[in-house]
Short mmCIF file of C-alpha atoms and ligand atoms in Angstrom, two decimals:
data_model
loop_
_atom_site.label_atom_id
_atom_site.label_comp_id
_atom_site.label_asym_id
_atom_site.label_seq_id
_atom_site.Cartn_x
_atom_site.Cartn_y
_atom_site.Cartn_z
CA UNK W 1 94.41 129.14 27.88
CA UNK W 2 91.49 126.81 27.81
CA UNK W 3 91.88 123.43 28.23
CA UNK W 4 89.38 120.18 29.19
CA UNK W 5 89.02 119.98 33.05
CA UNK W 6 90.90 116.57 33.35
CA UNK W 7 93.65 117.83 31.57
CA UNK W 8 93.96 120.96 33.38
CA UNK W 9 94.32 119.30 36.69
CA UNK W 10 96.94 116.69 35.20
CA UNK W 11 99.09 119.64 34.49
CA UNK W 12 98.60 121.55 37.74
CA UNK W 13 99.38 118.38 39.90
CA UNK W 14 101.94 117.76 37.67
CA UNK W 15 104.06 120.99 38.08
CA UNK W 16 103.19 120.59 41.93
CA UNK W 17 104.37 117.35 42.22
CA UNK W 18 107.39 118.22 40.44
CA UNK W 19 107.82 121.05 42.51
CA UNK W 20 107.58 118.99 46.44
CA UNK W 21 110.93 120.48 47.24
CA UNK W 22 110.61 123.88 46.27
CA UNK W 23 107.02 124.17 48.18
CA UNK W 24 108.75 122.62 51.20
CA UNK W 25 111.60 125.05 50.75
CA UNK W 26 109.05 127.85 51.11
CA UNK W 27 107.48 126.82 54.02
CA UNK W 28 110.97 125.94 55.83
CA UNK W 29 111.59 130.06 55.15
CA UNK W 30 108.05 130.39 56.42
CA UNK W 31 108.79 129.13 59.76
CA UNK W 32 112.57 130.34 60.79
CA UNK W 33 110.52 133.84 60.51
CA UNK W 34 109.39 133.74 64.26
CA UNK W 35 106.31 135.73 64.11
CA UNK W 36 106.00 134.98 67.82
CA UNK W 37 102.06 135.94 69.47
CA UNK W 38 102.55 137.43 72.01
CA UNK W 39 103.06 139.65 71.86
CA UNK W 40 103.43 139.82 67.87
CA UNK W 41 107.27 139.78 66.60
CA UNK W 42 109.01 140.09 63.34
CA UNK W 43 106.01 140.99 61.62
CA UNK W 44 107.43 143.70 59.52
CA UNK W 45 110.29 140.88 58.37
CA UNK W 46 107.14 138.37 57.71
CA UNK W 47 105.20 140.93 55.70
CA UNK W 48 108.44 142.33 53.39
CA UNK W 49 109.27 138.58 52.71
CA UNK W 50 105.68 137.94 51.48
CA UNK W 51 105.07 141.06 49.46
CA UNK W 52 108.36 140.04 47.60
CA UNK W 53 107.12 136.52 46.77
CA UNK W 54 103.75 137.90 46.06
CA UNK W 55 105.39 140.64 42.97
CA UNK W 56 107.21 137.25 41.63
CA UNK W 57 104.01 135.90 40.86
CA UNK W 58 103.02 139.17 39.19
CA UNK W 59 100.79 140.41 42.12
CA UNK W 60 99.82 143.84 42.68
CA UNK W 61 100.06 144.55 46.39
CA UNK W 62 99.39 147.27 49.41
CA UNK W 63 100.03 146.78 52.80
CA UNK W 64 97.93 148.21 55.74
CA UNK W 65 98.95 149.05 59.57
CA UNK W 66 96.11 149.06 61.88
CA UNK W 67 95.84 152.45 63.72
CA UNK W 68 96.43 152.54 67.42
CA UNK W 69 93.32 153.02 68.26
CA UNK W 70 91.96 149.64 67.25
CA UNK W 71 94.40 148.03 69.02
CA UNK W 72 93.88 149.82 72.33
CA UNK W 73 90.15 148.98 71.49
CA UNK W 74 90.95 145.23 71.84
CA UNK W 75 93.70 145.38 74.38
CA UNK W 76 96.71 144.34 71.91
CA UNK W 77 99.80 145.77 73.41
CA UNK W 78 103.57 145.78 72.40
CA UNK W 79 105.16 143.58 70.24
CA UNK W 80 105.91 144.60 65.97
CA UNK W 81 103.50 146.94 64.20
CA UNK W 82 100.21 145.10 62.87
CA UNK W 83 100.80 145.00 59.14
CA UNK W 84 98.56 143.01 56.95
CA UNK W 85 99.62 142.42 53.14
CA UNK W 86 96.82 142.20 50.75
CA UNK W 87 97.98 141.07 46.98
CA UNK W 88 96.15 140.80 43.90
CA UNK W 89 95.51 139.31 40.56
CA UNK W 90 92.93 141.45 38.23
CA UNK W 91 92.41 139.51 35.59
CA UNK W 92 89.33 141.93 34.90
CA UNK W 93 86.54 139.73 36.41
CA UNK W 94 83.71 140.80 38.41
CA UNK W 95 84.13 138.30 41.13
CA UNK W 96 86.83 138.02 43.28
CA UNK W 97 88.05 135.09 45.57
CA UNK W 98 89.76 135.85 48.33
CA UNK W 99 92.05 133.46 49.87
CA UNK W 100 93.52 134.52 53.99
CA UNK W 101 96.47 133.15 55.60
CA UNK W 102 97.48 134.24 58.94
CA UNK W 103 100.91 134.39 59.35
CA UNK W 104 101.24 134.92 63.01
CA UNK W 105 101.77 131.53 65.70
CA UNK W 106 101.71 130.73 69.21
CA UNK W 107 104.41 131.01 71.60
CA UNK W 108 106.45 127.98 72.16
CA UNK W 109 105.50 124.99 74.79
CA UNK W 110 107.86 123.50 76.46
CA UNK W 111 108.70 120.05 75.24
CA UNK W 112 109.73 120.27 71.63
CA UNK W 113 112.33 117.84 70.80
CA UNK W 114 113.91 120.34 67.91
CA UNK W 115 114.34 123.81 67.32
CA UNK W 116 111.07 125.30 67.03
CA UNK W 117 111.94 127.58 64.56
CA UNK W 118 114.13 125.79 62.84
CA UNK W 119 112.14 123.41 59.54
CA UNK W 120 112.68 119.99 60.48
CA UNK W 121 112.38 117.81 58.15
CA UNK W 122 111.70 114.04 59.11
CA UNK W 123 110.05 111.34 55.63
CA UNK W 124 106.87 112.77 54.98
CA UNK W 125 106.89 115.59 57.78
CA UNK W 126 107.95 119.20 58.62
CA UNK W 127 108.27 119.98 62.28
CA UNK W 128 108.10 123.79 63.57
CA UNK W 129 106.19 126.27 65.19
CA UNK W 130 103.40 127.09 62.72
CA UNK W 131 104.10 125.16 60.65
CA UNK W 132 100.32 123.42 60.32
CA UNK W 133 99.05 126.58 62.09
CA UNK W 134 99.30 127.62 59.70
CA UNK W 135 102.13 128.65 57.32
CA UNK W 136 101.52 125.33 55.18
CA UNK W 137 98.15 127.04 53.65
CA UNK W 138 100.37 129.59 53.03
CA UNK W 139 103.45 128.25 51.00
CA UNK W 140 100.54 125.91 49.43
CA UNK W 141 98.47 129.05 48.18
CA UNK W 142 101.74 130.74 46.43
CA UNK W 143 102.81 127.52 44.82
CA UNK W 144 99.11 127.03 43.45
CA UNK W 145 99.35 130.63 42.14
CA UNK W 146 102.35 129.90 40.94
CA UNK W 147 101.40 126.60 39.15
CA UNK W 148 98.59 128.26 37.46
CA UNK W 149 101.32 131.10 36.21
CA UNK W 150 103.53 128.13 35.03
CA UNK W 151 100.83 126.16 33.55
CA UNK W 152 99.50 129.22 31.53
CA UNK W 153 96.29 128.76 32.93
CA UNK W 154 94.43 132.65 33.21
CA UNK W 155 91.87 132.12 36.66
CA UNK W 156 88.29 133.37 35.40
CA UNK W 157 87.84 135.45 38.12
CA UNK W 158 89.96 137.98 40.20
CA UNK W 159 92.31 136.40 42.99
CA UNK W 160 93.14 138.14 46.32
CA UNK W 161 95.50 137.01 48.74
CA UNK W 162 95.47 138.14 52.43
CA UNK W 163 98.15 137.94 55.10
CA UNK W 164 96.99 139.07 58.41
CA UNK W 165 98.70 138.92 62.05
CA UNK W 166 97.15 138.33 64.99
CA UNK W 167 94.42 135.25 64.44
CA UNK W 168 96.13 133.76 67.57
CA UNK W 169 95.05 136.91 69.74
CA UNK W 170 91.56 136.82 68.12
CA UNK W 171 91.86 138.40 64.52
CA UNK W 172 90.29 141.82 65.35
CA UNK W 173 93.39 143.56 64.60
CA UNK W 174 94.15 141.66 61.90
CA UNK W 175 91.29 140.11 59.16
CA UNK W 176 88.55 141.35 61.43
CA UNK W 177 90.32 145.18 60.65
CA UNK W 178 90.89 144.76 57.16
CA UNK W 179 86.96 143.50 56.63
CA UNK W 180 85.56 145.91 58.77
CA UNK W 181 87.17 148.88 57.01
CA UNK W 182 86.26 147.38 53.47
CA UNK W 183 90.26 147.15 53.00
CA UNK W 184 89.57 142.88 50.97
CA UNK W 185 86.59 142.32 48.73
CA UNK W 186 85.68 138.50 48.33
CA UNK W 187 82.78 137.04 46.36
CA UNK W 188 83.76 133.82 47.58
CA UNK W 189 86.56 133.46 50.71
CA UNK W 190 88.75 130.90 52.21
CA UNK W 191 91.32 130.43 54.66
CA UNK W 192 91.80 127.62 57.13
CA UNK W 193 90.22 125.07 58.51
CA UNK W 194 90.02 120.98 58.50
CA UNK W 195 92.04 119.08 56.35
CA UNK W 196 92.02 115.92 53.70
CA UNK W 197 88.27 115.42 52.78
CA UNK W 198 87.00 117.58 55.90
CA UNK W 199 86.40 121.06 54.55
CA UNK W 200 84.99 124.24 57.48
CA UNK W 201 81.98 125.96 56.95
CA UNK W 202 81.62 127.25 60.19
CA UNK W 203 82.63 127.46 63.68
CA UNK W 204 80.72 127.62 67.26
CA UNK W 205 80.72 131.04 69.03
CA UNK W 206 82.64 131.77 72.17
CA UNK W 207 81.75 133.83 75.61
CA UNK W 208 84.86 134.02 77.67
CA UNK W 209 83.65 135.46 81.34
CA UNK W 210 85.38 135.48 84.09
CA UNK W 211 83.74 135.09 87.52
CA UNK W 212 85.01 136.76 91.19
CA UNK W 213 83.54 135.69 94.24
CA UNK W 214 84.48 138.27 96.99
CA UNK W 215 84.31 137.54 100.44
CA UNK W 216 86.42 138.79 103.10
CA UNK W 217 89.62 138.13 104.45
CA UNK W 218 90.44 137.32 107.76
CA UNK W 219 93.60 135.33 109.73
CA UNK W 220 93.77 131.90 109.55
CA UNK W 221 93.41 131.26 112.67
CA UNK W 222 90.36 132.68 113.03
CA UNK W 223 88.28 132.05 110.40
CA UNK W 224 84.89 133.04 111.55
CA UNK W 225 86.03 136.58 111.26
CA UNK W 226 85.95 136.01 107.40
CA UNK W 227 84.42 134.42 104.33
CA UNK W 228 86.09 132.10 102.88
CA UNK W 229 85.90 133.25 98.84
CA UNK W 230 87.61 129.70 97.84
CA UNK W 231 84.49 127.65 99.81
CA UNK W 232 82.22 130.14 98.62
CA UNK W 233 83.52 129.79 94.89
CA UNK W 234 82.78 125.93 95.27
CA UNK W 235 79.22 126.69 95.57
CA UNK W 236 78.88 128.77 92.83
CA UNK W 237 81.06 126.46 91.25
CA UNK W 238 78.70 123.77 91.97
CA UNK W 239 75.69 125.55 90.99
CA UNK W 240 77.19 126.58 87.34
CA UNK W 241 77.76 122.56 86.94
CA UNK W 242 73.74 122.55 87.14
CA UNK W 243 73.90 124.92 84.17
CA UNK W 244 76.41 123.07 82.35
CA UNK W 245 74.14 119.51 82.25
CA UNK W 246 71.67 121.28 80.98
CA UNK W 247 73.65 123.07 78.21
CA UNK W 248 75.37 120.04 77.70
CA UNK W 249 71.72 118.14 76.60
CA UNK W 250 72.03 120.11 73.28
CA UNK W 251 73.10 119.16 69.75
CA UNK W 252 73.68 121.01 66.51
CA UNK W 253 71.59 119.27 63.84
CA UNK W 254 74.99 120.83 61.79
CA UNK W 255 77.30 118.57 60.45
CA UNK W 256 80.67 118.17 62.86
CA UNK W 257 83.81 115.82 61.82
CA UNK W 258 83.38 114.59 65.89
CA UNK W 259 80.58 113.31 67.12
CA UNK W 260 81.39 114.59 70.66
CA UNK W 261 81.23 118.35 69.24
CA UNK W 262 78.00 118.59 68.24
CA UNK W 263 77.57 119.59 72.05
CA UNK W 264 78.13 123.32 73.16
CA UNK W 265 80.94 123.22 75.99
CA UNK W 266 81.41 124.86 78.67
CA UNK W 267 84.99 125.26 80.66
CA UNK W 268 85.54 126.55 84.42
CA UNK W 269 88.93 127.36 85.93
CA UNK W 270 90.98 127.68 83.04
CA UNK W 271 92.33 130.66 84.85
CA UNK W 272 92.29 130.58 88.62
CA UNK W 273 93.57 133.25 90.86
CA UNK W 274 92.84 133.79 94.42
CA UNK W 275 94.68 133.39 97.91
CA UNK W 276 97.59 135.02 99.29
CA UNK W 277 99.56 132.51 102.15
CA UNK W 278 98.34 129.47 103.86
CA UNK W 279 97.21 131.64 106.39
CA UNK W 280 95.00 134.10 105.41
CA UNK W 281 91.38 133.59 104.57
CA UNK W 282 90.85 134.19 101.10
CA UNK W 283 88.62 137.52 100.39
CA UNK W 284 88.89 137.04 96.91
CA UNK W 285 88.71 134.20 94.01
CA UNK W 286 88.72 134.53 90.48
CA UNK W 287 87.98 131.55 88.11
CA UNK W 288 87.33 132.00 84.06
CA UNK W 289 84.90 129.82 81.86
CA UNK W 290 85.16 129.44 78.38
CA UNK W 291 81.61 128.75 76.71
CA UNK W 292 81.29 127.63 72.95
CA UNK W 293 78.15 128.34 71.83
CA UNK W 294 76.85 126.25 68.40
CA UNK W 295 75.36 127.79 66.07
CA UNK W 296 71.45 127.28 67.23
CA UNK W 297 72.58 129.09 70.47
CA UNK W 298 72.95 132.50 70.80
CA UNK W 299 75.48 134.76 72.85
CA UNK W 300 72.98 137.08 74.68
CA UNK W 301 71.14 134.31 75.80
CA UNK W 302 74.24 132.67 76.70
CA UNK W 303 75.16 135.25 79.05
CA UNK W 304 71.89 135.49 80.66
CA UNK W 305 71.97 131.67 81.61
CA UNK W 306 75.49 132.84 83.47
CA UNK W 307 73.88 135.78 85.04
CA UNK W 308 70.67 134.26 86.37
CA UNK W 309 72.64 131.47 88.19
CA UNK W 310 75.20 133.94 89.71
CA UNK W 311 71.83 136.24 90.84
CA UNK W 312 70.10 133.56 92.64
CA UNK W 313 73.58 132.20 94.01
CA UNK W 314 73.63 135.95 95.45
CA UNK W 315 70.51 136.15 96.48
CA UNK W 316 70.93 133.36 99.20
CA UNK W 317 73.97 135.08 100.50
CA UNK W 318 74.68 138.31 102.03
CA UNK W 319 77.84 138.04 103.01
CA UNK W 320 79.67 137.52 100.01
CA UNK W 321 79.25 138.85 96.39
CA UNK W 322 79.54 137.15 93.27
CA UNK W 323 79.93 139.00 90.28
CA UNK W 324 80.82 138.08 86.41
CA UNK W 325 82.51 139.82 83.48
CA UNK W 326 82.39 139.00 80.30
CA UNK W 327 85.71 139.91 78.55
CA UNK W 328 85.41 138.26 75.28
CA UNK W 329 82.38 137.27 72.81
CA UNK W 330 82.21 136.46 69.33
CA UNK W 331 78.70 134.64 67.94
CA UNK W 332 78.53 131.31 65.98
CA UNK W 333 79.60 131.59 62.11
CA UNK W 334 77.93 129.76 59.61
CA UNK W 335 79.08 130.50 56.03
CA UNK W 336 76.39 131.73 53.54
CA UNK W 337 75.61 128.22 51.09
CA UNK W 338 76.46 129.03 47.11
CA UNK W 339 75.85 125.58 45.39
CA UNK W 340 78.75 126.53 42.89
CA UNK W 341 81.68 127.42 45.36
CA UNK W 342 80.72 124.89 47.43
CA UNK W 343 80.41 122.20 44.42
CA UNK W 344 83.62 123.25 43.22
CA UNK W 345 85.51 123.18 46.37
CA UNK W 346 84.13 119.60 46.85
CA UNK W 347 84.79 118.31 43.59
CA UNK W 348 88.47 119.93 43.67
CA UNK W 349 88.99 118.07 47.23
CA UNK W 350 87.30 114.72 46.10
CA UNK W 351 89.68 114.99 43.08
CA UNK W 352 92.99 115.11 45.07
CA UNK W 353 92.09 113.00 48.21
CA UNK W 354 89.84 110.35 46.35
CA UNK W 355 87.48 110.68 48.65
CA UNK W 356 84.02 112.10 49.21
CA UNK W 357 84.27 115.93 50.10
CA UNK W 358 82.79 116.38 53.94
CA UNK W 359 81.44 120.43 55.40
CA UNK W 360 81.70 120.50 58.35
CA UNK W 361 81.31 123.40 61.34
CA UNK W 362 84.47 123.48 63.61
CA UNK W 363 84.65 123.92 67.28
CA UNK W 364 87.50 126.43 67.30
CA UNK W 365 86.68 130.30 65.94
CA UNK W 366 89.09 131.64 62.84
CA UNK W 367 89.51 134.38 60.84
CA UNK W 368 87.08 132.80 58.76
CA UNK W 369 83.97 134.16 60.72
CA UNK W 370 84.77 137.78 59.76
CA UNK W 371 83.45 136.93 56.32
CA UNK W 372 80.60 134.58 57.33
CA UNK W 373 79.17 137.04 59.23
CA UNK W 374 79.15 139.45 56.38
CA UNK W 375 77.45 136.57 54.54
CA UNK W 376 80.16 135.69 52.11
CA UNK W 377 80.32 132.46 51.27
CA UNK W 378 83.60 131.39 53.41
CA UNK W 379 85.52 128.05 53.42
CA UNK W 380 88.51 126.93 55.39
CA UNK W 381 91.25 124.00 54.45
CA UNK W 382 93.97 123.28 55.56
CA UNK W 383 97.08 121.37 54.95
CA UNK W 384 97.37 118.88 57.70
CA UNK W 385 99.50 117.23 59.86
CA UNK W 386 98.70 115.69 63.60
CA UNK W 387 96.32 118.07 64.68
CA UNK W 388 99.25 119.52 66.97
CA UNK W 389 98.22 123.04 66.46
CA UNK W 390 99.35 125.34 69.61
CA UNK W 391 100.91 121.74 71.00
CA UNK W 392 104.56 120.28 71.11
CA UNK W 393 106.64 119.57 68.14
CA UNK W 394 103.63 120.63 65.68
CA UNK W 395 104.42 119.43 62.15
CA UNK W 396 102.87 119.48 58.54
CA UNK W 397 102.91 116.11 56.12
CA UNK W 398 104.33 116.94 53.22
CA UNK W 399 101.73 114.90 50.89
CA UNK W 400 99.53 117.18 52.47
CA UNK W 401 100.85 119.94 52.03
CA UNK W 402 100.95 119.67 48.54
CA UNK W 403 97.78 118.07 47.98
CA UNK W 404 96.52 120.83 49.73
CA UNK W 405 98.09 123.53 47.14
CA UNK W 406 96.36 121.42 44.47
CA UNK W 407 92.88 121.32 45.75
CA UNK W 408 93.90 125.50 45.72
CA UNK W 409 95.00 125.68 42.06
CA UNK W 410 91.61 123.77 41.34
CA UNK W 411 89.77 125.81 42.75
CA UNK W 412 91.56 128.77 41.68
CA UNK W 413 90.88 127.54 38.32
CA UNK W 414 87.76 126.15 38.18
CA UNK W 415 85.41 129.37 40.12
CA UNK W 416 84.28 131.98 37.92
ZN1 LIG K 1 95.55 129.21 62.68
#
């Protein structure tokens, strides 16, 4: 059906609006499936729930296990098979817009005041695990689908729908799979990302290395007979710090919703091992850093400012050895600029939220970055709530929750 843009988004919001119960309903199903990561539970349950909602709304769909091989490539061990559900709506276009949702979450911490995984609801908010990380996008994607079914409005180009585990271990067995094997074609992508009038556009890169500073053990007592690995990991400690200032003197000239993360980072001793008893001489100290890189930086180089400090550091010692590994790397995305997509997701956002549409490039990595760095023009939004992602009694807002559906049905709509 055609109809005048104005009047088109009347009706969507309309049925949306109408529909506040029925989307929180969804989402309250969403999260007493505890797709638990790690180590990766009730997928299959997850997945069949999905693929039925997905053939209500007249989707065609095919589901995909990644092999064991790719996940002994990336280390992902135990837990449910890795089943992604693609769905689709051909309407015979030659674009298609792809929309992800991953429908895995974090393990529970340890001061939530109500049943994790059990929907919550409290006024405007719905507490559980996941659910602004993010099983909000998806109940808000299959009601916008929906509301454009009930609405009679026919999307001008094709519509895929992804649901992949395993974002929260790093997506490579999940998204990053299904990309790399051609399995999802997008013209145009989304999935999430900031919320209200902040829309993603990128995210900063990340270099996870982790640093062991052998020594040699000896008895407490008689420490000269040693090297002390904890004293000696202060040093290099110390001498990484020098590399942090500098690192630390650069900005992005991209846009970021806070100021303070224009600024690569750099994080020692989020894991710290080392030591045996109170008496022994430690012979060996591990510590990790975490390094976001943004996008003017680059990850080789980033390891080579690591590796230089640790060889000098060596170099004036010979009787202890430094060494570093890096176990994890993934470069800055920046998605690939099309005026339309990006004019329509603006205008859809500035539309529902009455305020002036904002890209921005995120300090956290998602799923998101498997099709920026294939240069597809790649968004992320999310439906909001405090930011609690991976924290304590997480929630979503409901009004955003369903504002977020409608900027989706608008932009469902609207791209051709
Ligand atoms: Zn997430």
């Amino acid at each position: 059906m055609r109809m005048p843009g104005k009047c088109m988004e009347n009706k969507l919001g309309g049925y949306l609006e109408a529909n506040r119960e029925r989307v929180v309903g969804l989402l309250s199903k969403l999260i007493e499936i505890p797709t638990v990561n790690p180590p990766g539970e009730n997928y299959e349950e997850m997945v069949c729930f999905l693929e039925k909602e997905c053939k209500k709304l007249g989707l065609s769909t095919r589901k995909y296990v990644t092999p064991k091989n790719v996940l002994d490539k990336f280390g992902v061990k135990g837990g449910s098979r890795r089943i992604s559900l693609v769905a689709d709506l051909n309407v015979g276009a030659n674009k298609t817009f792809h929309i992800n949702s991953h429908y895995d979450v974090v393990p529970v911490t340890d001061k939530w005041k109500t049943d994790p995984f059990k929907a919550v609801i409290k006024g405007n908010k719905v507490y559980g695990r996941g659910s602004e990380d993010m099983k909000a996008n998806i109940a808000g994607v299959l009601f916008a689908l929906k509301a454009l079914r009930c609405c009679g409005i026919r999307p001008k180009i094709n519509l895929q729908l992804s649901f992949t585990p395993d974002e929260e271990i790093g997506g490579r067995t999940g998204l990053g799979y299904l990309v790399e094997k051609g399995f999802v074609k997008a013209d145009y992508a989304m999935s999430e990302g900031y919320s209200g009038n902040y829309i993603s556009m990128g995210n900063k890169g990340v270099l996870w290395a982790e640093v062991e500073v052998i020594g040699k053990s000896a008895h407490g007592s008689m420490p000269h007979k040693g090297v002390n690995s904890f004293e000696r990991m202060n040093a290099v400690v110390n001498e990484l710090e020098k590399l942090k200032s500098k690192i630390l003197e650069r900005k992005t000239r991209y846009n970021m919703r806070d100021a303070i993360s224009k600024k690569p980072s750099f994080v020692m001793g989020g894991f710290l091992e080392g030591g045996v008893n109170v008496n022994v001489v430690p012979g060996m100290t591990k510590f990790s850093i975490d390094r976001r890189l943004i996008p003017e930086e680059n990850i080789e180089i980033a390891k080579k400012e690591i590796e230089d400090v640790i060889k000098k550091f060596n170099a004036g010692y010979k009787d202890s050895k430094v060494n570093v590994k890096f176990v994890s790397q993934g470069s800055p995305a920046i998605s690939r600029k099309d005026n339309a997509f990006f004019k329509i997701a603006a205008d859809s956002i500035e539309s529902i939220t009455g305020k002036k549409a904002n890209f921005s490039v995120m300090p956290g990595a998602t799923d998101m970055r498997y099709f920026m760095w294939k240069g597809i023009p790649s968004l992320g939004y999310s439906a909001g709530g405090g930011e609690k992602w991976h924290s304590d009694n997480e929630f979503v807002c409901i009004d955003s929750l369903v504002d977020t559906a409608k900027v989706f049905a608008l932009i469902m709509s609207r791209l051709s």
